[in-house]
Amino acid sequence: MEEKQSKADLLALRGGLRGRFRRVFDGMENAFEVLLDQLEHPLSPADRAGMAQLVRDMQTQLLGARRLGDQASDAATAAVLHSTCVPRPIDLLSQLGEICDILREEAARYDLPFTIELQTAGQSVLPTVGDAALLNGLMTNLISNTLCADAGACITLCCEPGLFCYRDNGPGLPPDAKALLTDGCWSARLLYAGGLGLPLIAAYTKAMGWSLAVGPGTELCFTLPPAPPLDDLMLESPMERMAERQTRRLALRRELAVLRAQELL
């Protein structure tokens, strides 16, 4: 009973952190709206240009801060995500296919140079267990790390029974980044650079009951747990799937917006 309450408290902490960050960000957004409204009043061309640039800079900071808030709330409970998350049966191929479709749409919309491909080894489904929200976090961090290094990267998602590999055409992870992913060991360089992407990738992986191995180049291979019997599968309603897809789209769109605003794309 005490352990159950502890888990509930940790989840409340996670939600509370998210709520606090979002309330602050909502207030900042309201301030931006007021400032933009003031820009509608007569100003000299020089003043108007200067204020408009200031607003754009503030919006860039807001995007980055909102992303950091989401990451920080997960990082606050990263060590116990595996005990507070209950993975459920999913078809990983359909989830990854949806992610690829959204990213291609966003790339076409904003004329972004990266590509993403899903290789299925002739399969139509890949049953395993996982969590849609944690999968969103995992893929968002993987893609962000890739595009920060190379805005025109070629990303490949390779699936086969019991295995999912993420690859890109980059030069590969430095040794200390590999050690952080597999052993949780921080180097002085990574501590100085900061960032939550790599430890969150490891945390999301563990929480879903997957295991992670770093391959050659830029390749991360995830060993997937077997799916439960089909009798245990719970079908989502169309409304649940629609809401899940919209949440996924917003998460990926926000990440790409941050990269564009920081002129990394």
Short mmCIF file of C-alpha atoms in Angstrom, two decimals:
data_model
loop_
_atom_site.label_atom_id
_atom_site.label_comp_id
_atom_site.label_asym_id
_atom_site.label_seq_id
_atom_site.Cartn_x
_atom_site.Cartn_y
_atom_site.Cartn_z
CA MET A 1 0.00 0.00 0.00
CA GLU A 2 2.81 2.39 0.90
CA GLU A 3 4.61 1.61 -2.37
CA LYS A 4 1.41 2.28 -4.32
CA GLN A 5 1.02 5.65 -2.58
CA SER A 6 4.65 6.49 -3.33
CA LYS A 7 4.06 5.87 -7.02
CA ALA A 8 0.96 8.04 -6.93
CA ASP A 9 2.94 10.83 -5.27
CA LEU A 10 5.64 10.62 -7.93
CA LEU A 11 3.07 10.82 -10.70
CA ALA A 12 1.50 13.80 -8.98
CA LEU A 13 4.92 15.46 -8.82
CA ARG A 14 5.36 14.88 -12.55
CA GLY A 15 1.95 16.33 -13.32
CA GLY A 16 2.49 19.21 -10.93
CA LEU A 17 5.74 20.16 -12.61
CA ARG A 18 4.07 20.12 -15.99
CA GLY A 19 1.20 22.22 -14.69
CA ARG A 20 3.46 24.84 -13.15
CA PHE A 21 5.58 25.18 -16.26
CA ARG A 22 2.51 25.44 -18.46
CA ARG A 23 0.85 28.09 -16.29
CA VAL A 24 3.98 30.22 -16.53
CA PHE A 25 4.16 29.70 -20.28
CA ASP A 26 0.48 30.53 -20.71
CA GLY A 27 1.10 33.79 -18.88
CA MET A 28 4.02 34.56 -21.16
CA GLU A 29 1.87 33.85 -24.20
CA ASN A 30 -0.74 36.30 -22.93
CA ALA A 31 1.98 38.91 -22.52
CA PHE A 32 3.06 38.33 -26.10
CA GLU A 33 -0.50 38.88 -27.28
CA VAL A 34 -0.63 42.21 -25.43
CA LEU A 35 2.72 43.25 -26.89
CA LEU A 36 1.63 42.29 -30.39
CA ASP A 37 -1.55 44.31 -29.90
CA GLN A 38 0.54 47.34 -28.98
CA LEU A 39 2.43 46.93 -32.22
CA GLU A 40 -0.80 47.74 -34.02
CA HIS A 41 -0.55 51.33 -32.83
CA PRO A 42 1.40 53.93 -34.84
CA LEU A 43 5.16 53.39 -34.58
CA SER A 44 8.12 54.54 -36.58
CA PRO A 45 9.38 51.93 -39.06
CA ALA A 46 12.58 51.48 -37.08
CA ASP A 47 10.73 51.04 -33.77
CA ARG A 48 8.29 48.61 -35.31
CA ALA A 49 11.05 46.48 -36.84
CA GLY A 50 12.94 46.39 -33.55
CA MET A 51 9.91 45.40 -31.51
CA ALA A 52 8.85 42.76 -34.03
CA GLN A 53 12.28 41.16 -33.86
CA LEU A 54 12.13 41.24 -30.06
CA VAL A 55 8.82 39.41 -30.13
CA ARG A 56 10.24 36.76 -32.46
CA ASP A 57 13.21 36.29 -30.14
CA MET A 58 10.90 35.95 -27.14
CA GLN A 59 8.75 33.43 -28.97
CA THR A 60 11.85 31.38 -29.74
CA GLN A 61 12.76 31.36 -26.06
CA LEU A 62 9.21 30.40 -25.15
CA LEU A 63 9.27 27.42 -27.50
CA GLY A 64 12.55 26.24 -26.01
CA ALA A 65 11.35 26.77 -22.46
CA ARG A 66 8.11 24.87 -23.08
CA ARG A 67 10.06 21.91 -24.44
CA LEU A 68 12.44 22.07 -21.48
CA GLY A 69 9.47 22.07 -19.13
CA ASP A 70 8.11 18.85 -20.66
CA GLN A 71 11.55 17.24 -20.51
CA ALA A 72 12.18 18.39 -16.94
CA SER A 73 8.90 16.94 -15.71
CA ASP A 74 9.86 13.55 -17.16
CA ALA A 75 13.44 13.86 -15.94
CA ALA A 76 12.19 14.50 -12.40
CA THR A 77 10.83 10.95 -12.28
CA ALA A 78 13.07 9.30 -14.89
CA ALA A 79 14.52 6.91 -12.34
CA VAL A 80 11.08 5.52 -11.49
CA LEU A 81 9.22 5.85 -14.80
CA HIS A 82 9.61 2.09 -15.23
CA SER A 83 7.70 1.47 -12.02
CA THR A 84 4.98 4.08 -12.60
CA CYS A 85 4.25 3.26 -16.26
CA VAL A 86 2.19 0.22 -17.22
CA PRO A 87 3.03 -0.68 -20.85
CA ARG A 88 0.15 -2.10 -22.82
CA PRO A 89 -0.10 -4.07 -26.08
CA ILE A 90 0.56 -1.95 -29.18
CA ASP A 91 1.22 -2.46 -32.88
CA LEU A 92 4.57 -0.69 -33.17
CA LEU A 93 4.47 -0.59 -36.99
CA SER A 94 1.26 1.43 -37.08
CA GLN A 95 2.61 3.80 -34.40
CA LEU A 96 5.89 4.38 -36.26
CA GLY A 97 4.06 4.68 -39.58
CA GLU A 98 1.94 7.45 -38.10
CA ILE A 99 5.04 9.23 -36.80
CA CYS A 100 6.66 9.03 -40.25
CA ASP A 101 3.51 10.38 -41.94
CA ILE A 102 3.33 13.34 -39.56
CA LEU A 103 7.02 14.16 -40.00
CA ARG A 104 6.77 14.00 -43.80
CA GLU A 105 3.75 16.30 -43.73
CA GLU A 106 5.56 18.79 -41.52
CA ALA A 107 8.72 18.59 -43.66
CA ALA A 108 6.68 19.32 -46.79
CA ARG A 109 4.77 22.12 -45.09
CA TYR A 110 7.90 23.99 -44.00
CA ASP A 111 10.22 22.85 -46.81
CA LEU A 112 12.53 21.02 -44.40
CA PRO A 113 15.33 18.97 -46.02
CA PHE A 114 15.36 15.80 -43.90
CA THR A 115 13.86 12.45 -44.96
CA ILE A 116 12.47 9.55 -42.94
CA GLU A 117 11.78 5.99 -44.09
CA LEU A 118 10.12 3.03 -42.39
CA GLN A 119 11.45 -0.42 -43.36
CA THR A 120 9.18 -3.26 -42.31
CA ALA A 121 10.92 -6.43 -43.60
CA GLY A 122 7.65 -7.43 -45.28
CA GLN A 123 5.61 -7.26 -42.07
CA SER A 124 2.20 -5.65 -41.80
CA VAL A 125 2.16 -5.55 -37.98
CA LEU A 126 4.73 -5.65 -35.18
CA PRO A 127 2.97 -6.52 -31.93
CA THR A 128 4.78 -5.70 -28.69
CA VAL A 129 4.09 -3.73 -25.51
CA GLY A 130 4.73 -0.04 -25.01
CA ASP A 131 3.18 3.32 -24.24
CA ALA A 132 2.11 5.93 -26.80
CA ALA A 133 3.18 8.93 -24.70
CA LEU A 134 6.60 7.44 -23.91
CA LEU A 135 7.04 6.43 -27.56
CA ASN A 136 6.33 10.04 -28.52
CA GLY A 137 9.01 11.20 -26.08
CA LEU A 138 11.49 8.60 -27.32
CA MET A 139 11.02 9.42 -31.01
CA THR A 140 10.94 13.19 -30.45
CA ASN A 141 14.29 13.09 -28.65
CA LEU A 142 15.86 10.75 -31.21
CA ILE A 143 14.75 12.90 -34.13
CA SER A 144 15.73 16.15 -32.41
CA ASN A 145 19.24 14.86 -31.69
CA THR A 146 19.61 13.79 -35.33
CA LEU A 147 18.37 17.06 -36.83
CA CYS A 148 20.44 19.20 -34.45
CA ALA A 149 23.51 17.50 -35.92
CA ASP A 150 22.33 17.51 -39.55
CA ALA A 151 19.19 19.33 -40.74
CA GLY A 152 19.23 17.29 -43.97
CA ALA A 153 19.67 13.90 -42.33
CA CYS A 154 18.29 10.67 -43.77
CA ILE A 155 16.52 8.77 -40.97
CA THR A 156 15.64 5.10 -41.26
CA LEU A 157 13.40 3.12 -38.91
CA CYS A 158 14.01 -0.61 -39.36
CA CYS A 159 11.62 -3.15 -37.86
CA GLU A 160 11.67 -6.91 -37.64
CA PRO A 161 10.14 -9.33 -35.13
CA GLY A 162 11.36 -8.43 -31.66
CA LEU A 163 13.61 -5.58 -32.84
CA PHE A 164 13.37 -1.89 -33.77
CA CYS A 165 16.46 0.00 -34.97
CA TYR A 166 16.79 3.77 -35.39
CA ARG A 167 19.47 4.85 -37.84
CA ASP A 168 20.63 8.02 -39.52
CA ASN A 169 23.47 8.88 -41.87
CA GLY A 170 25.43 10.90 -39.33
CA PRO A 171 28.99 10.24 -38.15
CA GLY A 172 27.89 8.31 -35.07
CA LEU A 173 27.68 8.94 -31.35
CA PRO A 174 30.81 9.98 -29.43
CA PRO A 175 32.02 7.38 -26.89
CA ASP A 176 30.80 9.41 -23.91
CA ALA A 177 27.32 9.73 -25.44
CA LYS A 178 27.21 5.94 -25.91
CA ALA A 179 28.26 5.46 -22.29
CA LEU A 180 25.52 7.81 -21.10
CA LEU A 181 22.89 5.89 -23.05
CA THR A 182 23.95 2.41 -22.00
CA ASP A 183 25.49 2.91 -18.54
CA GLY A 184 24.16 6.28 -17.37
CA CYS A 185 27.70 7.65 -17.01
CA TRP A 186 28.03 11.42 -17.49
CA SER A 187 31.29 12.81 -18.89
CA ALA A 188 32.56 16.28 -18.01
CA ARG A 189 31.84 17.35 -21.61
CA LEU A 190 28.21 16.24 -21.51
CA LEU A 191 27.67 17.78 -18.08
CA TYR A 192 28.97 21.09 -19.42
CA ALA A 193 26.86 20.85 -22.59
CA GLY A 194 23.72 20.00 -20.62
CA GLY A 195 20.59 18.63 -22.23
CA LEU A 196 18.13 15.91 -21.25
CA GLY A 197 17.70 14.11 -24.58
CA LEU A 198 20.04 11.15 -24.09
CA PRO A 199 19.09 10.25 -20.49
CA LEU A 200 15.41 10.58 -21.39
CA ILE A 201 15.87 8.20 -24.34
CA ALA A 202 17.26 5.64 -21.90
CA ALA A 203 14.48 6.33 -19.36
CA TYR A 204 11.68 5.99 -21.90
CA THR A 205 13.19 2.75 -23.18
CA LYS A 206 13.41 1.22 -19.72
CA ALA A 207 9.93 2.37 -18.76
CA MET A 208 8.39 0.53 -21.72
CA GLY A 209 10.23 -2.67 -20.84
CA TRP A 210 12.49 -2.43 -23.90
CA SER A 211 16.28 -2.82 -23.89
CA LEU A 212 18.75 -0.63 -25.76
CA ALA A 213 22.02 -1.37 -27.55
CA VAL A 214 24.17 1.11 -29.48
CA GLY A 215 25.25 -0.21 -32.86
CA PRO A 216 27.85 1.04 -35.34
CA GLY A 217 27.61 4.62 -36.59
CA THR A 218 24.40 6.29 -35.49
CA GLU A 219 22.31 3.20 -34.80
CA LEU A 220 20.23 2.50 -31.72
CA CYS A 221 18.63 -0.94 -31.52
CA PHE A 222 15.70 -1.61 -29.21
CA THR A 223 14.91 -5.20 -28.25
CA LEU A 224 11.15 -5.48 -27.88
CA PRO A 225 9.30 -7.62 -25.36
CA PRO A 226 6.91 -10.20 -26.79
CA ALA A 227 3.30 -9.20 -27.20
CA PRO A 228 0.67 -10.79 -24.96
CA PRO A 229 -1.98 -13.10 -26.44
CA LEU A 230 -4.41 -11.40 -28.80
CA ASP A 231 -7.16 -12.03 -26.26
CA ASP A 232 -5.50 -9.45 -24.00
CA LEU A 233 -5.51 -6.69 -26.62
CA MET A 234 -7.74 -3.69 -25.84
CA LEU A 235 -8.98 -1.76 -28.84
CA GLU A 236 -9.01 2.03 -28.64
CA SER A 237 -12.09 3.98 -29.63
CA PRO A 238 -11.89 6.26 -32.72
CA MET A 239 -12.01 9.28 -30.40
CA GLU A 240 -9.08 7.97 -28.35
CA ARG A 241 -7.04 7.32 -31.50
CA MET A 242 -7.85 10.79 -32.84
CA ALA A 243 -6.78 12.42 -29.57
CA GLU A 244 -3.60 10.32 -29.46
CA ARG A 245 -2.70 11.28 -33.03
CA GLN A 246 -3.32 14.97 -32.32
CA THR A 247 -1.11 14.84 -29.21
CA ARG A 248 1.61 13.15 -31.26
CA ARG A 249 1.36 15.73 -34.03
CA LEU A 250 1.61 18.62 -31.57
CA ALA A 251 4.68 17.10 -29.87
CA LEU A 252 6.51 16.59 -33.16
CA ARG A 253 5.43 19.97 -34.56
CA ARG A 254 6.65 21.73 -31.42
CA GLU A 255 10.03 20.03 -31.64
CA LEU A 256 10.47 21.01 -35.28
CA ALA A 257 9.32 24.56 -34.47
CA VAL A 258 12.03 24.84 -31.80
CA LEU A 259 14.68 23.68 -34.26
CA ARG A 260 13.45 26.07 -36.95
CA ALA A 261 13.34 28.99 -34.52
CA GLN A 262 16.91 28.25 -33.43
CA GLU A 263 17.87 28.16 -37.13
CA LEU A 264 18.97 24.52 -36.86
CA LEU A 265 16.57 23.59 -39.67
#
